[in-house]
Amino acid sequence: MGLAKEIMGSSLIDRSSLSPFAPTSSKLSLVRRPVMVPLQQKNRGLRVGPVVAAISEDLVKKSRSSSSGNSSFAADKDEKRAAKFTMTARVTVRNKHKEDLKETFVKQLDAITDRIGRNIVLELISTQLDPKTKALRRSKTAVLKDWSKKSNIKAEKVQYSADFTLDSDFGLPGAITVSNKHQREFFLESITLEGFASGPVHFPCNSWVQSTKHHPAKRIFFSNEPYLPSETPPGLRALRERELKDLRGEGKGVRKLSDRIYDYDIYNDLGNPDKGIDYARPVLGGEKIPYPRRCRTGREPTYTDSNAESRVEKPSPMYVPRDEQFEESKKKTFSYGRLKAVLHTLVPSLKASISAENRGFNAFADIDVLYKEGILLKVGIQDEIWRLLPLPKVVTKIQESSEGLLRYDTPKILSKDKFAWLRDDEFARQAIAGVNPVNIELLKEFPPKSNLDPQIYGPLESALKEEHILGQLHGMSVQQALQEKKLFIVDYHDAYLPFLNRINALDGRNSYATRTIFFLTSQGTLKPIAIELSLPPSGPPSRSKRVVTPPVDATSNWIWQLAKSHVCSNDAGVHQLVNHWLRTHACMEPFILAAHRQLSAMHPIFKLLDPHMRYTLEINALARQSLINADGVIESCFTPGRYCMDISAAAYKNFWRFDKEGLPADLIRRGMAVPDSTQPHGLKLLLEDYPYAQDGLLIWFAIENWVRTYVNHYYPSSTMIINDTELQLWYSESVNVGHGDLSDADWWPKLETGEDLVSILTTIIWLSSAQHAALNFGQYPYGGDPEFENFHADPQKYFLSALPSLLQATKFMAVVDTLSTHSPDEEYIGNRQQMSIWSGDAEIVEAFYEFSAEIQRIEKEIDRRNNDPSLRSRCGAGVLPYELLAPSSEPGVTCRGVPNSVSI
């Protein structure tokens, strides 16, 4: 068992081998009642052994030698009584990087009061009950030593110790309680106990411990030993239930920032009707507008609408459970980016800062200015105040003129080729290797049809005709191209058409619903051959639908560029509102809430999911506060404006299906892959040079193999899955509460077999890690009608006027720069905190190291592919390599890296 056994001691573990598990094929109901486990089933949980053998021989010898001078009478008495031993705990506390004046004062006060008895108090709890009283077997309390002496240490982590006195028959500690009698919270990283025969006992804590002044109850931390509910040692059963009950709360009251309560609510806090009707937004969630649930805060309703929750505006923090809040390095990264956005939102209102620049682009050279020269901000504030602002590095101060210079790094795509964004080949390449590579589909019928109600939205058939594309098919007929799977489509018609009348009624907004047809060339690359622009029917069909084809002259070239810009506008909206926010942020939140409410920290599945839940609740709360809220960044920068979240909710109701969110199922649904047993993973891509799918499948199957190993290790039979009450409650609550508006759908997977669980967990981990990375971290590196007579007079000016204004563009750039940034404390797939001790199961730790090694092999394969000239979508002159699914990354905007969780 290699490294893991050396670290933890092989005698600590008594597990069966990681043999494959052949699942049963029967399908039962979603959640089943527990059934009896056969008596011969191996007991996998009670691994503590005889309690008298828990203490190491060295301590036994030391204890005997220390009492050797006692009388024979005392020795006889000791034989009848358990000997006592002193054991030392190593306690690791993480310091805050920065403290304000109040925090510093309270810290010094705690150092003083610690000397007079207001300490950090710890107590061990055995895995076994007291044999006489049947009560919890507790140690005597121990105090964290030298807190006052070490209070001024500036290191990131500080080691403390505590001495426990135990009876020799105490058994193995399975839990530890912590009482913080100081005034100030502290971050407890880990506790390690030495001196047991089986090796050190580790307690990975990674949690803020609040003062008993505000939270009187003792905090409970369990050792790293995993236990299914039925395997929980007797001494830990009541604590396991109590901890989950505390985390669930009672669903009442306003949450405090120091609380650790996980509960559900609807999206009723995006609008602020108290500011006026323009800031009111519909409630998302419920029968009228289905939507996933978010974390409950319990804030009071607004004055003008009792159904709307009152807002908390920045910089005041939104509630999420305390341990879900960003750590300091993450806060610094996010605040840095938020400040850049503020500079575009607030500074213009101070003193005509960029009002003169708040215009459209007059020429393509104006776009270069954003990166080469920057924008002068007439800040109009005193130099002393300016110096106090924590300005980002991209903003410099010109002291003489009292103006600030805002300049952004050139996106990677423009650094490769300044005009790549205008070319058809790059337009097509981004459909499979850009920031939104998940909407392209195989075209199965021509012309394409709508699924909307024809009574409301007109004829189902597209305006596309064979004559529009026949000349682009290299001698093929349309039917032949369909049969040979040469035609593909990116179809945003149904996503946008129901909202266009409302969108186009907004000031400065003009949009169409688009369909784009691509042809697969003999070189294996795609080229766009037709774009359909649609409006809701308001007259003859010819006026509501128009088909644009590749240019043949100067006039048609500009029309073609305009049509592509409308496709890009649709693509940006669907990417951000549906594929990114809805599918990887909002739809994951219910599974995370349910995990904390129903799965004990001791549960093997909680340990598996833990790194994939990090920071998601916090980033989603910040999104509700600043990004997807009324008049927030998304509404300001995206074409749908105030109807952005309506589009997201419509996609949830009409499109989202959990059973199709896994990569293989999604590729098959879109016709981009077919089952093929001759292929390495049983799947054949129809478009071989499809970087997102090629690299994604490597990561998907690595995750699936790791999860299958893990599941089979803990659940050698389907009966154990059905009988696992916590597991069943987690999945049931995720579906019936967190996704309650869709809970009656017949497509929800059942949870009855090992393969059911493997599929569900793999999908969740994929969405939280690789899928989110593919959709998020390329945004900055990749991103970014007047009358017909005006078009003819100056087509370039007309085209540029259709682009966002300078203010909109710079604000959007600030946001996507932030969203594309990796923080220094990011954890990437194949890694996790405390790699060697996150689990007390040595076989599982060893298996995780093997998974990590596989991820490293995948990274090397992705690097090889990016240097393969036969793969034209990722290698070539002016072509960006596809690195969005390359697992590792440095901090910053790198256009690569797969973090474990949805954390930005």
mmCIF file of C-alpha atoms in Angstrom, residues 30 591 652 656-659 731 734-736 739-740 742-750:
data_model
loop_
_atom_site.group_PDB
_atom_site.id
_atom_site.type_symbol
_atom_site.label_atom_id
_atom_site.label_comp_id
_atom_site.label_asym_id
_atom_site.label_seq_id
_atom_site.Cartn_x
_atom_site.Cartn_y
_atom_site.Cartn_z
ATOM 1 C CA LEU A 30 -35.998 6.657 -6.252
ATOM 2 C CA PHE A 591 -26.608 19.040 -3.901
ATOM 3 C CA TYR A 652 -34.094 25.227 -16.443
ATOM 4 C CA TRP A 656 -32.079 21.084 -18.055
ATOM 5 C CA ARG A 657 -31.989 17.384 -17.195
ATOM 6 C CA PHE A 658 -29.627 15.984 -14.603
ATOM 7 C CA ASP A 659 -29.420 12.642 -16.412
ATOM 8 C CA TYR A 731 -30.164 12.363 -2.795
ATOM 9 C CA SER A 734 -31.379 17.215 -3.412
ATOM 10 C CA VAL A 735 -34.116 16.174 -5.838
ATOM 11 C CA ASN A 736 -37.318 16.764 -3.882
ATOM 12 C CA HIS A 739 -34.778 20.755 -7.300
ATOM 13 C CA GLY A 740 -38.340 20.410 -6.040
ATOM 14 C CA LEU A 742 -38.727 19.432 -11.298
ATOM 15 C CA SER A 743 -38.900 16.562 -8.814
ATOM 16 C CA ASP A 744 -41.815 14.886 -10.636
ATOM 17 C CA ALA A 745 -39.800 14.484 -13.847
ATOM 18 C CA ASP A 746 -39.358 10.853 -14.862
ATOM 19 C CA TRP A 747 -35.764 11.349 -15.978
ATOM 20 C CA TRP A 748 -34.217 11.602 -12.491
ATOM 21 C CA PRO A 749 -31.779 8.707 -11.999
ATOM 22 C CA LYS A 750 -32.639 6.202 -9.295
#
